[in-house]
Short mmCIF file of C-alpha atoms in Angstrom, two decimals:
data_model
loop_
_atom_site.label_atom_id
_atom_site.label_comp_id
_atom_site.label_asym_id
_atom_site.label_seq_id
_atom_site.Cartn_x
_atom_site.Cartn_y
_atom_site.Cartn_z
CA UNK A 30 -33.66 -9.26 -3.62
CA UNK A 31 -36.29 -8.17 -6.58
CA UNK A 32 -38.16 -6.15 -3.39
CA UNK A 33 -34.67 -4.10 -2.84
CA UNK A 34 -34.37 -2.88 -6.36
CA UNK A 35 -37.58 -2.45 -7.77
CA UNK A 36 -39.96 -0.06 -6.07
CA UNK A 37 -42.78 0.20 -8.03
CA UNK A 38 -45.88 -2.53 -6.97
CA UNK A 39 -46.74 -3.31 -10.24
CA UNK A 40 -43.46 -3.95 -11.81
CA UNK A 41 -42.09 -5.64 -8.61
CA UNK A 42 -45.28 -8.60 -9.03
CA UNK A 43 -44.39 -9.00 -12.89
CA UNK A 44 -41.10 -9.99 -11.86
CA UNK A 45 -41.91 -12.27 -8.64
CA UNK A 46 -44.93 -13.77 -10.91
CA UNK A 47 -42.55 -14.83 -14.00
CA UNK A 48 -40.36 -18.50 -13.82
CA UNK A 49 -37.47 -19.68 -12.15
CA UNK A 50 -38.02 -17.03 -9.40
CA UNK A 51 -35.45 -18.58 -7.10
CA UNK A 52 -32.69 -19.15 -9.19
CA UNK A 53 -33.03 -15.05 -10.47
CA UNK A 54 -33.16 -14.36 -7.11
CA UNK A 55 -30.39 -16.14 -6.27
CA UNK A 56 -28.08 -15.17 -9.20
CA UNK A 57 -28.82 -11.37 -8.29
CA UNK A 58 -27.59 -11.55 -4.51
CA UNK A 59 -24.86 -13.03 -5.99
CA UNK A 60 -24.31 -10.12 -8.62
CA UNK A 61 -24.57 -7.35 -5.98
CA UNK A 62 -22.26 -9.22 -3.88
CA UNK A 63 -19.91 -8.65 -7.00
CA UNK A 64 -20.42 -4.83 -6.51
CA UNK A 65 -22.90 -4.17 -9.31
CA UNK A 66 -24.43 -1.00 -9.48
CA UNK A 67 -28.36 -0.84 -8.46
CA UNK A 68 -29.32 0.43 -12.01
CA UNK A 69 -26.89 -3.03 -13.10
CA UNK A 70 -28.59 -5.00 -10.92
CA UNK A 71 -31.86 -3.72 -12.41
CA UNK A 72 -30.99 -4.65 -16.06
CA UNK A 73 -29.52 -7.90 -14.96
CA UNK A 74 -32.79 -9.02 -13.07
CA UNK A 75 -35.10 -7.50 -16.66
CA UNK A 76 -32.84 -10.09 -18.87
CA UNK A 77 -33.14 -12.70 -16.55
CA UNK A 78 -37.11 -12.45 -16.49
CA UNK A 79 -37.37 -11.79 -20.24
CA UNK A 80 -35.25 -14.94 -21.21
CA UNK A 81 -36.95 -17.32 -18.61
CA UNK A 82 -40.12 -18.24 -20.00
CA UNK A 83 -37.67 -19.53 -22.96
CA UNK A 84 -35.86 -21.57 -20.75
CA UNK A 85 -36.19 -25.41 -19.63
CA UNK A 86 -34.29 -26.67 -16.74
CA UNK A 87 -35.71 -29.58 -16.49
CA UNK A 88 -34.32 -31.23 -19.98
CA UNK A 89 -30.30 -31.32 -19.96
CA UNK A 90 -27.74 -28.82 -20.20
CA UNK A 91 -28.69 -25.12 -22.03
CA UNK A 92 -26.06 -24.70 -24.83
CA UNK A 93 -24.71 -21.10 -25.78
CA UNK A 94 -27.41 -21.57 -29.14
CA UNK A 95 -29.60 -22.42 -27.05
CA UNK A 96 -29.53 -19.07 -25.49
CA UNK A 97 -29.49 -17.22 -28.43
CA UNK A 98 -32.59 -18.52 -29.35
CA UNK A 99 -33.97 -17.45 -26.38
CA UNK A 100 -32.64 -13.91 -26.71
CA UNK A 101 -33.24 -14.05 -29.83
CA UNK A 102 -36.67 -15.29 -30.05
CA UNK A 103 -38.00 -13.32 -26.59
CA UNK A 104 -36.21 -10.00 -26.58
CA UNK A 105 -37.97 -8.51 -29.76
CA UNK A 106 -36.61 -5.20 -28.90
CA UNK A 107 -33.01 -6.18 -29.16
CA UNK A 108 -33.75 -6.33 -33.07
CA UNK A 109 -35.29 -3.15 -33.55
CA UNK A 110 -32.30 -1.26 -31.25
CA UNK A 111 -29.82 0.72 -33.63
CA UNK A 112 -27.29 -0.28 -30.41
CA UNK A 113 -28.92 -4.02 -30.96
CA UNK A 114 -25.08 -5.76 -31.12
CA UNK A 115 -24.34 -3.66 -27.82
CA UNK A 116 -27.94 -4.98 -26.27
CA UNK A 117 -27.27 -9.03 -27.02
CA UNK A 118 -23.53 -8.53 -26.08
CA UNK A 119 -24.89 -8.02 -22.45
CA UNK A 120 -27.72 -10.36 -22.73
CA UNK A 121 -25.52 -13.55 -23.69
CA UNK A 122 -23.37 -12.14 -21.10
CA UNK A 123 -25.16 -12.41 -18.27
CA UNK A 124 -27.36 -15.11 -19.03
CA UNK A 125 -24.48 -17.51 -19.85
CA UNK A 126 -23.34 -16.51 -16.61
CA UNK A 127 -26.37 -16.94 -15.03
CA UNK A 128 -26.59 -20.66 -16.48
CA UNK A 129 -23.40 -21.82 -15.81
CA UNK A 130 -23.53 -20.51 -12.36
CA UNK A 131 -26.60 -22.65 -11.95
CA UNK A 132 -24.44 -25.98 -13.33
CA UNK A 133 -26.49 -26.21 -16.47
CA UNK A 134 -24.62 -24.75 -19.33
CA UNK A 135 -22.41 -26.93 -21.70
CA UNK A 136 -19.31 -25.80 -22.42
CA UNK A 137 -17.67 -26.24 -25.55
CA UNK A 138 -14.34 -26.91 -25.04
CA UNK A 139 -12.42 -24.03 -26.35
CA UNK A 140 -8.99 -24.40 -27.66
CA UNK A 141 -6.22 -22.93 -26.60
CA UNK A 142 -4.26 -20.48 -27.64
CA UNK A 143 -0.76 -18.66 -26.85
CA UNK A 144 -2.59 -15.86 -24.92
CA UNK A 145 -4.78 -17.53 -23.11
CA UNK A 146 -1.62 -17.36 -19.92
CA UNK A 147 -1.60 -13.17 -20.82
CA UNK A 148 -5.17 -12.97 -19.78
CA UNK A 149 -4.66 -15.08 -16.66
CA UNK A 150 -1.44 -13.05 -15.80
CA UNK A 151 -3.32 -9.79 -16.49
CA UNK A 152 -5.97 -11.19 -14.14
CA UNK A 153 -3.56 -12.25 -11.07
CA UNK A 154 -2.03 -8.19 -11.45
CA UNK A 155 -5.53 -7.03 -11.82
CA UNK A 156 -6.33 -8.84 -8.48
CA UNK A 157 -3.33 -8.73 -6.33
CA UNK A 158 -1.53 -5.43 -7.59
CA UNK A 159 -4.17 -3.20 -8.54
CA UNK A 160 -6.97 -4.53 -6.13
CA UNK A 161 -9.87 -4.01 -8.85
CA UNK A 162 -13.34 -5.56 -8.27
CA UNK A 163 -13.40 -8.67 -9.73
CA UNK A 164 -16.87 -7.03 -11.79
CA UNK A 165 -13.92 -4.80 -13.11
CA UNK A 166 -11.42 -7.74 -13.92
CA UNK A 167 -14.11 -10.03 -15.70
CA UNK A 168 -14.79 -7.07 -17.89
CA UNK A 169 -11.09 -6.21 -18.98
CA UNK A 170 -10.24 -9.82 -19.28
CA UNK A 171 -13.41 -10.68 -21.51
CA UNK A 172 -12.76 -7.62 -23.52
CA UNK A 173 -8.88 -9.01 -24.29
CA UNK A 174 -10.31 -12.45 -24.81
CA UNK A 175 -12.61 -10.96 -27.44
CA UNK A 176 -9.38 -9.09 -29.22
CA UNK A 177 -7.25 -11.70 -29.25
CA UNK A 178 -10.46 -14.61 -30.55
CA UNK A 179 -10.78 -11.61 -33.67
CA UNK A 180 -6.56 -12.09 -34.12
CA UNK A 181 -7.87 -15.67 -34.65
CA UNK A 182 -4.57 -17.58 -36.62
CA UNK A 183 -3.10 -14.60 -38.33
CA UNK A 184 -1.12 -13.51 -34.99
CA UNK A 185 0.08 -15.65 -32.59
CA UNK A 186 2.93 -13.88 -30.98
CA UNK A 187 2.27 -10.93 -28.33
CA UNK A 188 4.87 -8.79 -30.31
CA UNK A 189 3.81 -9.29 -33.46
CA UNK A 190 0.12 -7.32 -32.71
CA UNK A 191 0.25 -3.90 -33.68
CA UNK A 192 -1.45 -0.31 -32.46
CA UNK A 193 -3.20 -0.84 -36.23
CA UNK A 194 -4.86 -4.23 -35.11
CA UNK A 195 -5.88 -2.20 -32.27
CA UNK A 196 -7.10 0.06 -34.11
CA UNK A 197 -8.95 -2.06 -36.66
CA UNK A 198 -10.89 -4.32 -33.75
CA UNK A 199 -12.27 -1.01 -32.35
CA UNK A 200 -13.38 0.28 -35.64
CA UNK A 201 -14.89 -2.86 -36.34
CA UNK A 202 -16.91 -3.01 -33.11
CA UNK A 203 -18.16 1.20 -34.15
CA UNK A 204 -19.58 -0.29 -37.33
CA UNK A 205 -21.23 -3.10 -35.66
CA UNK A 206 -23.03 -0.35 -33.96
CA UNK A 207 -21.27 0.10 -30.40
CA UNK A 208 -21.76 3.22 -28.51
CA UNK A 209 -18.71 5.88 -28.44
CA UNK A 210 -19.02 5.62 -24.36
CA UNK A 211 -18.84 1.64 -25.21
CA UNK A 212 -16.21 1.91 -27.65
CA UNK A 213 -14.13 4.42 -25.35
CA UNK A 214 -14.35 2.01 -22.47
CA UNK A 215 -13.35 -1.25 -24.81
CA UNK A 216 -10.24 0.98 -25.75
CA UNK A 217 -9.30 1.78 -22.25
CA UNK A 218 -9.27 -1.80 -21.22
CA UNK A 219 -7.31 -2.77 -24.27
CA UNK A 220 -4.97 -0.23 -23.49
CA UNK A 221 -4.60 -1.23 -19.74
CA UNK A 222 -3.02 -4.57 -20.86
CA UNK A 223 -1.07 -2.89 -23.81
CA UNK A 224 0.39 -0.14 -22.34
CA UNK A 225 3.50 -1.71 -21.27
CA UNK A 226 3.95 -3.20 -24.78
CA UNK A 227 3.67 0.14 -26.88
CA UNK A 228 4.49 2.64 -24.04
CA UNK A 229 1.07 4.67 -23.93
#
């Protein structure tokens, strides 16, 4: 897989040479088959190779800290980044994914809350009436989980959310340093699910 997105011989040995060859290689047929993009498919395979040599497989389950400190402690870049929150975003993204796909992440039980059935309704239309990728749908639904985990306990009712709370999350996410392209995208998903709700 490495050979059909990476051209250049020098690069292309750096990333057969480094750990846990097979189970990047694996994870990345897996991601095109998901219809990522070849310049995706490229960042997906550099976070995977700059997190392994962090990694042990051979000791238990990898917790979500536990990645962190891997990100954390390998990609130095991340830090110096003025996008940086953007940067880790993707990296805990795809390497949780990455780990759990493999069987080894822990899972802390998340609690439920009252939308936790939107998301998987908005996933189902997603899906079966709008026939988006499911790249696409993991994307939009993560995005709404993130919106309604920064509601925490002050809403818990669907009607009670506002255009302001919208509003507020996205503003939030610009001072943590997102991209306007990022933060343009983040409001079109959000407004995907909303629409209906406020009519826009």
């Amino acid at each position: 897989m490495h050979e059909t997105i990476i051209k250049k011989p020098k690069v292309l040995a750096r990333f057969l040479e480094g750990p846990h060859l097979k189970e990047r290689e694996c994870f990345l047929r897996q991601c095109a088959a998901e219809g990522y993009s070849l310049s995706m498919l490229r960042k997906i395979a550099w976070i995977l190779l700059s997190i392994s040599p962090n990694l042990d497989f051979c000791h238990g389950k990898i917790t979500k800290f536990d990645l962190e400190q891997a990100i954390d402690g390998r990609v130095y870049f991340i830090k110096s980044s003025k996008h940086k929150h953007g940067s880790r975003q993707m990296f805990i993204r795809f390497a949780t994914k990455w780990i759990r796909n493999l069987g080894l992440f822990e899972d802390i039980v998340k609690e439920k809350n009252s939308f936790d059935i939107y998301i998987s309704e908005f996933s189902r239309y997603l899906s079966d009436e709008r026939g988006l990728s499911p790249v696409t749908i993991s994307t939009r639904c993560e995005r709404l989980s993130w919106f309604f985990d920064y509601l925490n306990s002050r809403i818990d009712s669907l009607c009670s959310i506002t255009i302001a709370d919208i509003d507020d999350f996205i503003k939030e996410k610009g001072n943590n340093g997102w991209q306007r392209s990022s933060l343009a995208s983040l409001a079109s998903d959000l407004r995907s699910f909303f629409s209906p709700l406020f009519g826009f």
